[in-house]
Amino acid sequence: VVLLFSSLTMALSIYYAQLGKKRLVLLNLYVTLACGFIFLSVKYIEYTHKFHEGLFPGAMFSYDGSEAHQFSNLGMYFSFYFVMTGLHGTHVIAGMGLITWLIVRAHRGEFDKDYYTPLECVGLFWHLVDLIWIYLFPLLYLIG
């Protein structure tokens, strides 16, 4: 939900740039950035819980819960889980860096109704990262 909302605020920042409303561009970029921080905070809490339970990737897997014997590929699943969510998190961090760059440029007043191409390009990247999460979430959290 946080990433979906951040896609909306990213799109709104482009919309307001097209209208020449600098303050609303900045507001929506800041909200988008905050959504990225919230998403990463949730992932941090989730990873911490999994590590506490021994659900490490690869050879470090050491989960000994009561249902562990039912699933022979549990270690492989969590290896895949950490690779995919970690790679996605890396792209979220890259997107947040790009959004920070847009915020700096927006404060300088570089975007207006005639020039907003960087907002569109970063917005496309951010939407792609969001779209990938829409596929990863059911694959990793809802199946099984």
PDB file of C-alpha atoms in Angstrom:
ATOM      1  CA  VAL A   1       0.000   0.000   0.000  1.00  0.00           C
ATOM      2  CA  VAL A   2       2.843   2.377   0.841  1.00  0.00           C
ATOM      3  CA  LEU A   3       4.505   1.865  -2.531  1.00  0.00           C
ATOM      4  CA  LEU A   4       1.224   2.186  -4.410  1.00  0.00           C
ATOM      5  CA  PHE A   5       0.545   5.475  -2.625  1.00  0.00           C
ATOM      6  CA  SER A   6       4.087   6.619  -3.444  1.00  0.00           C
ATOM      7  CA  SER A   7       3.391   6.012  -7.144  1.00  0.00           C
ATOM      8  CA  LEU A   8       0.387   8.314  -6.847  1.00  0.00           C
ATOM      9  CA  THR A   9       2.420  11.065  -5.182  1.00  0.00           C
ATOM     10  CA  MET A  10       5.190  10.664  -7.784  1.00  0.00           C
ATOM     11  CA  ALA A  11       2.628  11.076 -10.575  1.00  0.00           C
ATOM     12  CA  LEU A  12       1.147  14.091  -8.785  1.00  0.00           C
ATOM     13  CA  SER A  13       4.565  15.741  -8.596  1.00  0.00           C
ATOM     14  CA  ILE A  14       4.785  15.510 -12.404  1.00  0.00           C
ATOM     15  CA  TYR A  15       1.235  16.822 -12.762  1.00  0.00           C
ATOM     16  CA  TYR A  16       1.934  19.826 -10.542  1.00  0.00           C
ATOM     17  CA  ALA A  17       5.193  20.531 -12.399  1.00  0.00           C
ATOM     18  CA  GLN A  18       3.144  20.714 -15.603  1.00  0.00           C
ATOM     19  CA  LEU A  19       0.963  23.318 -13.881  1.00  0.00           C
ATOM     20  CA  GLY A  20       4.000  25.237 -12.616  1.00  0.00           C
ATOM     21  CA  LYS A  21       3.153  24.694  -8.910  1.00  0.00           C
ATOM     22  CA  LYS A  22       6.572  24.343  -7.288  1.00  0.00           C
ATOM     23  CA  ARG A  23       5.302  23.985  -3.717  1.00  0.00           C
ATOM     24  CA  LEU A  24       3.026  21.064  -4.627  1.00  0.00           C
ATOM     25  CA  VAL A  25       5.807  19.415  -6.656  1.00  0.00           C
ATOM     26  CA  LEU A  26       8.031  19.533  -3.596  1.00  0.00           C
ATOM     27  CA  LEU A  27       5.285  18.339  -1.247  1.00  0.00           C
ATOM     28  CA  ASN A  28       4.591  15.282  -3.395  1.00  0.00           C
ATOM     29  CA  LEU A  29       8.290  14.493  -3.837  1.00  0.00           C
ATOM     30  CA  TYR A  30       8.794  14.642  -0.061  1.00  0.00           C
ATOM     31  CA  VAL A  31       5.794  12.367   0.508  1.00  0.00           C
ATOM     32  CA  THR A  32       7.139   9.929  -2.105  1.00  0.00           C
ATOM     33  CA  LEU A  33      10.513   9.913  -0.364  1.00  0.00           C
ATOM     34  CA  ALA A  34       8.838   9.371   3.026  1.00  0.00           C
ATOM     35  CA  CYS A  35       6.922   6.403   1.581  1.00  0.00           C
ATOM     36  CA  GLY A  36      10.241   4.900   0.479  1.00  0.00           C
ATOM     37  CA  PHE A  37      11.578   5.269   4.031  1.00  0.00           C
ATOM     38  CA  ILE A  38       8.434   3.676   5.456  1.00  0.00           C
ATOM     39  CA  PHE A  39       8.724   0.733   3.049  1.00  0.00           C
ATOM     40  CA  LEU A  40      12.379   0.187   3.945  1.00  0.00           C
ATOM     41  CA  SER A  41      11.578   0.452   7.662  1.00  0.00           C
ATOM     42  CA  VAL A  42       8.952  -2.267   7.311  1.00  0.00           C
ATOM     43  CA  LYS A  43      11.482  -4.456   5.454  1.00  0.00           C
ATOM     44  CA  TYR A  44      14.044  -3.832   8.230  1.00  0.00           C
ATOM     45  CA  ILE A  45      11.565  -4.963  10.900  1.00  0.00           C
ATOM     46  CA  GLU A  46      10.622  -7.979   8.779  1.00  0.00           C
ATOM     47  CA  TYR A  47      14.259  -8.975   8.166  1.00  0.00           C
ATOM     48  CA  THR A  48      15.097  -8.556  11.863  1.00  0.00           C
ATOM     49  CA  HIS A  49      12.256 -10.888  12.824  1.00  0.00           C
ATOM     50  CA  LYS A  50      13.289 -13.489  10.255  1.00  0.00           C
ATOM     51  CA  PHE A  51      16.942 -13.367  11.374  1.00  0.00           C
ATOM     52  CA  HIS A  52      15.841 -13.746  15.007  1.00  0.00           C
ATOM     53  CA  GLU A  53      14.020 -16.963  14.019  1.00  0.00           C
ATOM     54  CA  GLY A  54      17.067 -18.324  12.165  1.00  0.00           C
ATOM     55  CA  LEU A  55      15.612 -17.825   8.697  1.00  0.00           C
ATOM     56  CA  PHE A  56      18.907 -16.867   7.089  1.00  0.00           C
ATOM     57  CA  PRO A  57      19.673 -17.283   3.395  1.00  0.00           C
ATOM     58  CA  GLY A  58      21.705 -20.178   2.056  1.00  0.00           C
ATOM     59  CA  ALA A  59      23.962 -22.317   4.236  1.00  0.00           C
ATOM     60  CA  MET A  60      23.296 -20.133   7.294  1.00  0.00           C
ATOM     61  CA  PHE A  61      19.651 -21.307   7.417  1.00  0.00           C
ATOM     62  CA  SER A  62      19.008 -22.671  10.907  1.00  0.00           C
ATOM     63  CA  TYR A  63      15.267 -22.586  11.503  1.00  0.00           C
ATOM     64  CA  ASP A  64      14.110 -25.373  13.797  1.00  0.00           C
ATOM     65  CA  GLY A  65      10.433 -24.534  14.237  1.00  0.00           C
ATOM     66  CA  SER A  66       7.851 -27.265  14.611  1.00  0.00           C
ATOM     67  CA  GLU A  67       6.773 -27.078  10.969  1.00  0.00           C
ATOM     68  CA  ALA A  68      10.328 -27.061   9.552  1.00  0.00           C
ATOM     69  CA  HIS A  69      10.301 -30.810   8.902  1.00  0.00           C
ATOM     70  CA  GLN A  70       7.219 -30.440   6.633  1.00  0.00           C
ATOM     71  CA  PHE A  71       9.016 -28.257   4.102  1.00  0.00           C
ATOM     72  CA  SER A  72      12.208 -29.700   2.634  1.00  0.00           C
ATOM     73  CA  ASN A  73      12.919 -26.612   0.503  1.00  0.00           C
ATOM     74  CA  LEU A  74      12.370 -23.974   3.185  1.00  0.00           C
ATOM     75  CA  GLY A  75      16.033 -22.915   3.086  1.00  0.00           C
ATOM     76  CA  MET A  76      15.907 -22.517  -0.686  1.00  0.00           C
ATOM     77  CA  TYR A  77      12.696 -20.481  -0.421  1.00  0.00           C
ATOM     78  CA  PHE A  78      14.274 -18.046   2.037  1.00  0.00           C
ATOM     79  CA  SER A  79      17.399 -17.741  -0.105  1.00  0.00           C
ATOM     80  CA  PHE A  80      15.178 -16.771  -3.029  1.00  0.00           C
ATOM     81  CA  TYR A  81      13.130 -14.492  -0.742  1.00  0.00           C
ATOM     82  CA  PHE A  82      16.167 -12.558   0.521  1.00  0.00           C
ATOM     83  CA  VAL A  83      17.711 -12.214  -2.940  1.00  0.00           C
ATOM     84  CA  MET A  84      14.504 -10.905  -4.506  1.00  0.00           C
ATOM     85  CA  THR A  85      13.470  -8.571  -1.673  1.00  0.00           C
ATOM     86  CA  GLY A  86      17.068  -7.408  -1.196  1.00  0.00           C
ATOM     87  CA  LEU A  87      17.440  -6.614  -4.882  1.00  0.00           C
ATOM     88  CA  HIS A  88      14.122  -4.791  -4.811  1.00  0.00           C
ATOM     89  CA  GLY A  89      15.218  -2.855  -1.711  1.00  0.00           C
ATOM     90  CA  THR A  90      18.413  -1.828  -3.503  1.00  0.00           C
ATOM     91  CA  HIS A  91      16.328  -0.381  -6.314  1.00  0.00           C
ATOM     92  CA  VAL A  92      14.077   1.427  -3.817  1.00  0.00           C
ATOM     93  CA  ILE A  93      17.204   3.016  -2.304  1.00  0.00           C
ATOM     94  CA  ALA A  94      18.417   4.020  -5.788  1.00  0.00           C
ATOM     95  CA  GLY A  95      14.997   5.540  -6.512  1.00  0.00           C
ATOM     96  CA  MET A  96      15.086   7.434  -3.226  1.00  0.00           C
ATOM     97  CA  GLY A  97      18.483   8.846  -4.202  1.00  0.00           C
ATOM     98  CA  LEU A  98      17.051   9.993  -7.510  1.00  0.00           C
ATOM     99  CA  ILE A  99      14.031  11.533  -5.773  1.00  0.00           C
ATOM    100  CA  THR A 100      16.387  13.401  -3.431  1.00  0.00           C
ATOM    101  CA  TRP A 101      18.186  14.722  -6.530  1.00  0.00           C
ATOM    102  CA  LEU A 102      14.804  15.872  -7.902  1.00  0.00           C
ATOM    103  CA  ILE A 103      13.994  17.607  -4.607  1.00  0.00           C
ATOM    104  CA  VAL A 104      17.258  19.561  -4.762  1.00  0.00           C
ATOM    105  CA  ARG A 105      16.530  20.587  -8.342  1.00  0.00           C
ATOM    106  CA  ALA A 106      12.917  21.477  -7.528  1.00  0.00           C
ATOM    107  CA  HIS A 107      14.080  23.727  -4.677  1.00  0.00           C
ATOM    108  CA  ARG A 108      16.242  25.548  -7.219  1.00  0.00           C
ATOM    109  CA  GLY A 109      13.138  26.077  -9.335  1.00  0.00           C
ATOM    110  CA  GLU A 110      14.406  24.051 -12.290  1.00  0.00           C
ATOM    111  CA  PHE A 111      11.041  22.475 -13.118  1.00  0.00           C
ATOM    112  CA  ASP A 112       8.075  24.249 -14.619  1.00  0.00           C
ATOM    113  CA  LYS A 113       5.343  23.684 -17.205  1.00  0.00           C
ATOM    114  CA  ASP A 114       7.920  23.705 -20.003  1.00  0.00           C
ATOM    115  CA  TYR A 115      10.587  21.448 -18.427  1.00  0.00           C
ATOM    116  CA  TYR A 116       9.856  18.443 -16.231  1.00  0.00           C
ATOM    117  CA  THR A 117      11.593  15.605 -18.110  1.00  0.00           C
ATOM    118  CA  PRO A 118      13.750  14.472 -15.131  1.00  0.00           C
ATOM    119  CA  LEU A 119      10.577  14.126 -13.047  1.00  0.00           C
ATOM    120  CA  GLU A 120       9.045  11.918 -15.733  1.00  0.00           C
ATOM    121  CA  CYS A 121      12.152   9.747 -16.099  1.00  0.00           C
ATOM    122  CA  VAL A 122      12.582   9.178 -12.360  1.00  0.00           C
ATOM    123  CA  GLY A 123       8.823   8.678 -12.120  1.00  0.00           C
ATOM    124  CA  LEU A 124       9.014   5.891 -14.716  1.00  0.00           C
ATOM    125  CA  PHE A 125      11.792   4.215 -12.731  1.00  0.00           C
ATOM    126  CA  TRP A 126       9.814   4.558  -9.495  1.00  0.00           C
ATOM    127  CA  HIS A 127       6.690   3.104 -11.126  1.00  0.00           C
ATOM    128  CA  LEU A 128       8.742   0.179 -12.483  1.00  0.00           C
ATOM    129  CA  VAL A 129      10.076  -0.571  -9.002  1.00  0.00           C
ATOM    130  CA  ASP A 130       6.490  -0.408  -7.711  1.00  0.00           C
ATOM    131  CA  LEU A 131       5.266  -2.697 -10.485  1.00  0.00           C
ATOM    132  CA  ILE A 132       7.951  -5.255  -9.661  1.00  0.00           C
ATOM    133  CA  TRP A 133       6.768  -5.243  -6.038  1.00  0.00           C
ATOM    134  CA  ILE A 134       3.225  -5.921  -7.227  1.00  0.00           C
ATOM    135  CA  TYR A 135       4.575  -9.169  -8.722  1.00  0.00           C
ATOM    136  CA  LEU A 136       6.936 -10.017  -5.846  1.00  0.00           C
ATOM    137  CA  PHE A 137       4.388  -9.571  -3.075  1.00  0.00           C
ATOM    138  CA  PRO A 138       1.996 -12.356  -4.125  1.00  0.00           C
ATOM    139  CA  LEU A 139       4.885 -14.560  -5.257  1.00  0.00           C
ATOM    140  CA  LEU A 140       6.705 -14.361  -1.920  1.00  0.00           C
ATOM    141  CA  TYR A 141       3.975 -13.668   0.631  1.00  0.00           C
ATOM    142  CA  LEU A 142       0.691 -15.110  -0.614  1.00  0.00           C
ATOM    143  CA  ILE A 143       1.689 -18.387  -2.265  1.00  0.00           C
ATOM    144  CA  GLY A 144       1.947 -21.386  -0.037  1.00  0.00           C
TER     145      GLY A 144
END
